Coordinates of C-alpha atoms in Angstrom, one line a residue:
M1 CA -52.3 -24.0 101.8
S2 CA -51.4 -20.5 100.4
E3 CA -48.9 -20.2 97.6
P4 CA -46.1 -18.7 99.7
A5 CA -46.4 -21.6 102.2
C6 CA -45.9 -24.1 99.4
Q7 CA -42.4 -22.7 98.7
V8 CA -39.6 -24.5 100.5
T9 CA -35.9 -24.2 101.0
E10 CA -33.4 -27.0 101.7
D11 CA -31.0 -25.9 104.4
A12 CA -27.9 -27.5 105.9
F13 CA -27.5 -28.1 109.7
L14 CA -24.8 -29.6 111.8
G15 CA -22.1 -28.6 109.3
G16 CA -24.0 -30.2 106.4
K17 CA -24.5 -33.6 108.1
L18 CA -28.3 -32.9 108.2
R19 CA -30.2 -31.4 105.4
L20 CA -33.8 -30.3 105.9
R21 CA -36.6 -29.0 103.7
Q22 CA -38.7 -26.4 105.4
P23 CA -41.2 -23.7 104.4
K24 CA -39.6 -20.5 103.0
S25 CA -42.0 -18.4 105.1
G26 CA -43.5 -18.9 108.5
H27 CA -41.6 -20.6 111.4
R28 CA -38.2 -21.9 110.3
A29 CA -35.8 -24.1 112.2
G30 CA -32.5 -22.4 113.3
H31 CA -30.1 -22.1 116.1
D32 CA -32.7 -22.8 118.8
A33 CA -33.4 -26.3 117.4
M34 CA -29.7 -27.2 117.2
L35 CA -29.0 -25.9 120.7
L36 CA -32.0 -28.0 122.0
A37 CA -30.6 -31.1 120.2
A38 CA -27.1 -30.5 121.7
A39 CA -28.6 -30.3 125.2
T40 CA -30.6 -33.6 124.9
P41 CA -29.3 -36.7 126.6
A42 CA -30.2 -40.0 124.8
D43 CA -28.9 -43.5 124.6
P44 CA -29.4 -46.2 121.9
G45 CA -32.8 -47.8 122.4
D46 CA -34.4 -44.8 124.1
C47 CA -37.8 -43.6 123.1
V48 CA -37.2 -39.9 122.3
V49 CA -40.2 -37.6 121.7
D50 CA -39.9 -34.2 120.1
F51 CA -42.9 -32.0 121.0
G52 CA -43.8 -29.4 118.5
A53 CA -41.3 -30.9 116.1
G54 CA -42.0 -28.7 113.1
V55 CA -40.1 -30.1 110.2
G56 CA -38.2 -32.4 112.6
A57 CA -35.0 -30.4 113.0
A58 CA -34.2 -30.9 116.7
G59 CA -35.3 -34.5 116.9
L60 CA -33.6 -35.5 113.7
A61 CA -30.4 -33.8 115.0
V62 CA -30.5 -36.0 118.1
A63 CA -31.1 -39.1 116.0
S64 CA -28.2 -38.3 113.7
R65 CA -25.9 -38.2 116.8
V66 CA -27.4 -41.2 118.8
I67 CA -27.9 -44.1 116.5
G68 CA -30.7 -46.5 117.5
I69 CA -33.1 -44.3 119.3
K70 CA -36.8 -44.6 118.7
L71 CA -37.7 -41.1 117.5
V72 CA -41.2 -39.7 117.6
L73 CA -41.9 -36.3 116.0
A74 CA -45.2 -34.8 117.3
E75 CA -46.5 -31.8 115.5
I76 CA -50.0 -30.2 115.2
D77 CA -49.5 -28.9 111.6
E78 CA -50.2 -31.6 109.1
A79 CA -48.1 -30.0 106.4
L80 CA -45.1 -29.8 108.6
V81 CA -45.6 -33.4 109.7
E82 CA -45.4 -34.5 106.0
M83 CA -42.2 -32.4 105.6
A84 CA -40.7 -34.0 108.8
R85 CA -41.5 -37.4 107.5
S86 CA -39.8 -36.6 104.2
N87 CA -36.8 -35.1 106.0
A88 CA -36.4 -38.3 108.1
T89 CA -36.4 -40.4 104.9
A90 CA -34.0 -38.1 103.0
N91 CA -31.5 -38.3 105.9
A92 CA -31.9 -42.1 106.3
I93 CA -33.2 -41.7 109.9
A94 CA -36.0 -43.9 111.2
A95 CA -38.7 -41.7 112.8
E96 CA -42.4 -41.7 113.4
A97 CA -44.0 -38.4 112.6
L98 CA -47.5 -37.8 114.2
V99 CA -50.1 -35.2 113.7
L100 CA -50.7 -34.5 117.4
D101 CA -51.7 -31.5 119.5
V102 CA -49.4 -31.5 122.5
T103 CA -52.3 -30.2 124.6
A104 CA -54.5 -33.1 123.6
S105 CA -56.0 -35.6 126.1
A106 CA -54.2 -38.6 127.6
E107 CA -56.6 -40.8 125.5
R108 CA -55.5 -39.1 122.3
F109 CA -51.8 -39.5 123.2
A110 CA -52.4 -43.2 124.0
S111 CA -54.1 -43.8 120.7
A112 CA -51.0 -42.3 119.0
G113 CA -48.8 -44.8 120.9
L114 CA -47.7 -42.4 123.6
G115 CA -49.3 -43.8 126.7
P116 CA -48.2 -43.0 130.3
D117 CA -44.6 -43.9 131.2
S118 CA -43.7 -44.7 127.6
A119 CA -40.9 -42.2 126.8
D120 CA -37.3 -41.9 128.1
V121 CA -36.7 -38.4 126.8
V122 CA -38.9 -35.5 125.7
L123 CA -37.5 -32.4 124.1
M124 CA -39.4 -29.3 123.2
N125 CA -39.3 -25.8 121.9
P126 CA -42.7 -24.5 122.9
P127 CA -44.3 -21.3 121.6
F128 CA -42.9 -18.8 124.0
N129 CA -43.9 -15.3 123.0
D130 CA -46.6 -13.7 125.2
A131 CA -49.4 -12.5 123.0
C132 CA -49.9 -9.5 125.4
R133 CA -46.3 -8.4 124.9
H134 CA -45.6 -9.3 121.2
R135 CA -47.4 -8.3 118.0
T136 CA -48.9 -11.4 116.5
S137 CA -47.8 -12.4 113.0
P138 CA -50.3 -12.3 110.0
D139 CA -48.8 -15.7 109.1
K140 CA -51.0 -18.1 111.1
A141 CA -48.5 -21.0 111.0
R142 CA -45.7 -18.6 112.3
E143 CA -48.1 -17.3 115.0
M144 CA -49.0 -20.8 116.2
A145 CA -45.3 -21.7 116.5
H146 CA -44.2 -18.6 118.4
V147 CA -47.1 -17.1 120.4
A148 CA -48.1 -18.8 123.7
A149 CA -51.4 -18.6 125.6
A150 CA -51.1 -18.2 129.3
E151 CA -51.3 -21.9 130.0
T152 CA -49.3 -23.2 127.0
L153 CA -46.1 -24.0 128.9
E154 CA -47.8 -25.7 131.8
R155 CA -49.9 -27.9 129.5
W156 CA -46.8 -28.9 127.5
I157 CA -44.9 -29.8 130.6
H158 CA -47.9 -31.7 132.0
A159 CA -48.0 -33.8 128.8
S160 CA -44.3 -34.5 129.0
R161 CA -44.6 -35.6 132.6
R162 CA -47.5 -37.9 131.7
I163 CA -45.6 -39.8 129.0
L164 CA -42.1 -39.9 130.6
K165 CA -41.0 -42.9 132.6
S166 CA -39.8 -42.3 136.2
G167 CA -36.3 -41.0 135.9
G168 CA -36.9 -39.8 132.3
N169 CA -35.6 -36.4 131.2
L170 CA -37.4 -33.4 129.8
V171 CA -35.2 -30.9 127.9
M172 CA -36.6 -27.5 126.8
I173 CA -35.5 -24.2 125.4
W174 CA -37.4 -21.1 126.6
R175 CA -36.9 -17.4 126.7
A176 CA -34.7 -16.2 129.5
D177 CA -37.1 -13.6 130.9
G178 CA -39.7 -16.4 131.4
I179 CA -37.5 -18.6 133.6
A180 CA -39.7 -18.1 136.7
Q181 CA -42.7 -19.4 134.7
A182 CA -40.7 -22.5 133.6
L183 CA -39.4 -23.3 137.1
A184 CA -42.9 -23.0 138.5
A185 CA -44.3 -25.4 135.9
L186 CA -41.5 -27.8 136.4
G187 CA -42.0 -27.8 140.2
R188 CA -44.8 -30.3 139.8
G189 CA -43.2 -33.7 139.3
F190 CA -39.7 -32.7 138.2
G191 CA -36.4 -32.2 139.9
S192 CA -32.7 -32.5 139.4
L193 CA -32.8 -29.4 137.2
M194 CA -29.9 -28.2 135.1
I195 CA -30.2 -24.7 133.7
L196 CA -27.9 -23.2 131.0
P197 CA -28.3 -19.6 130.0
V198 CA -27.6 -18.6 126.4
H199 CA -26.2 -15.2 125.6
A200 CA -26.1 -13.5 122.2
N201 CA -22.7 -12.0 123.3
A202 CA -20.7 -11.7 126.5
A203 CA -22.0 -8.2 127.3
S204 CA -25.7 -9.0 126.9
P205 CA -28.2 -10.6 129.3
A206 CA -29.2 -14.1 128.5
I207 CA -31.8 -14.4 125.7
R208 CA -32.6 -18.1 126.1
V209 CA -32.4 -20.8 128.8
L210 CA -31.9 -24.5 128.2
V211 CA -33.4 -26.6 131.0
R212 CA -33.1 -30.3 131.7
A213 CA -35.4 -31.7 134.3
T214 CA -35.8 -35.3 135.5
K215 CA -39.2 -36.8 136.3
G216 CA -39.1 -37.6 140.1
G217 CA -35.5 -36.2 140.3
R218 CA -34.3 -35.1 143.8
A219 CA -30.8 -33.7 143.2
P220 CA -30.3 -29.9 143.8
T221 CA -30.8 -27.5 140.9
R222 CA -27.6 -26.7 139.0
L223 CA -27.1 -23.3 137.3
L224 CA -24.4 -23.9 134.6
A225 CA -22.0 -21.5 133.0
G226 CA -23.7 -19.7 130.1
L227 CA -23.1 -20.3 126.4
V228 CA -22.0 -17.2 124.5
L229 CA -23.0 -17.4 120.8
N230 CA -21.0 -14.5 119.3
D231 CA -17.8 -12.6 120.0
Q232 CA -17.3 -8.9 120.0
A233 CA -17.0 -8.8 116.2
G234 CA -20.3 -10.7 115.8
R235 CA -18.6 -14.0 114.8
P236 CA -19.6 -17.3 116.4
T237 CA -17.5 -18.2 119.4
P238 CA -15.5 -21.5 119.2
Q239 CA -17.8 -23.2 121.6
A240 CA -21.0 -22.1 119.7
S241 CA -19.4 -23.2 116.4
R242 CA -18.7 -26.7 117.8
I243 CA -22.2 -27.0 119.1
L244 CA -23.9 -25.8 115.9
T245 CA -21.8 -28.0 113.6
G246 CA -22.5 -31.1 115.8
E247 CA -18.9 -31.4 116.9
G248 CA -19.7 -30.8 120.6
L249 CA -22.4 -31.2 123.2
L250 CA -23.8 -29.0 125.9
P251 CA -23.3 -30.3 129.5
L252 CA -27.1 -31.0 129.8
A253 CA -26.7 -33.9 127.2
I254 CA -24.0 -35.7 129.2
T255 CA -25.5 -38.5 131.3

């Protein structure tokens, strides 16, 4: 590992209730991870799997809210897996951190303890920048976390469908201008979709979408009122503040 990648910061999330060590450079957890956590439904005893977990931010935020889940943090980068494991211990949260490529075979998943129909919930923040439209980063870890190949999303959704139980939920955050791609991939095996747009401010188009999909679900798709992150002065809106400090939930998390 290069010298800059060895440098870490310790950052507070959920109003200080969760403290995480993460690399000073490269991909860093932020608002997307906390929004994803606030959109994730879970009950005590559920097996909750965080795909592309990084240092564990989203999954650990869910586990800090719902005591008694079985949390699995799956991440391809071994250094981040070690950091996720350390973060779980530091926050007194039970979690299994695995070095696992989300696009790996079913056999590899099974050998890691994630066989078919084994999970109640999958949450994920896949790489979502199109390499053809975005300049790639010289930081390879950052590039891996942010830049998607053409088939990335479909393969991540396929893996989640394989390990989810019937009736289990997938929750994902994705760029808003890629919603058609997400809906197409979710059309195979998922239904009962709930879609929540996320806006930087009330005057701007959505920059993200949060999507909850149920394996085998048959209910009509629901497009929810959007979340606005900042007011006209650039300050967090009251709703966004409650979500980011862990004092509130997004409608997708309510079962």
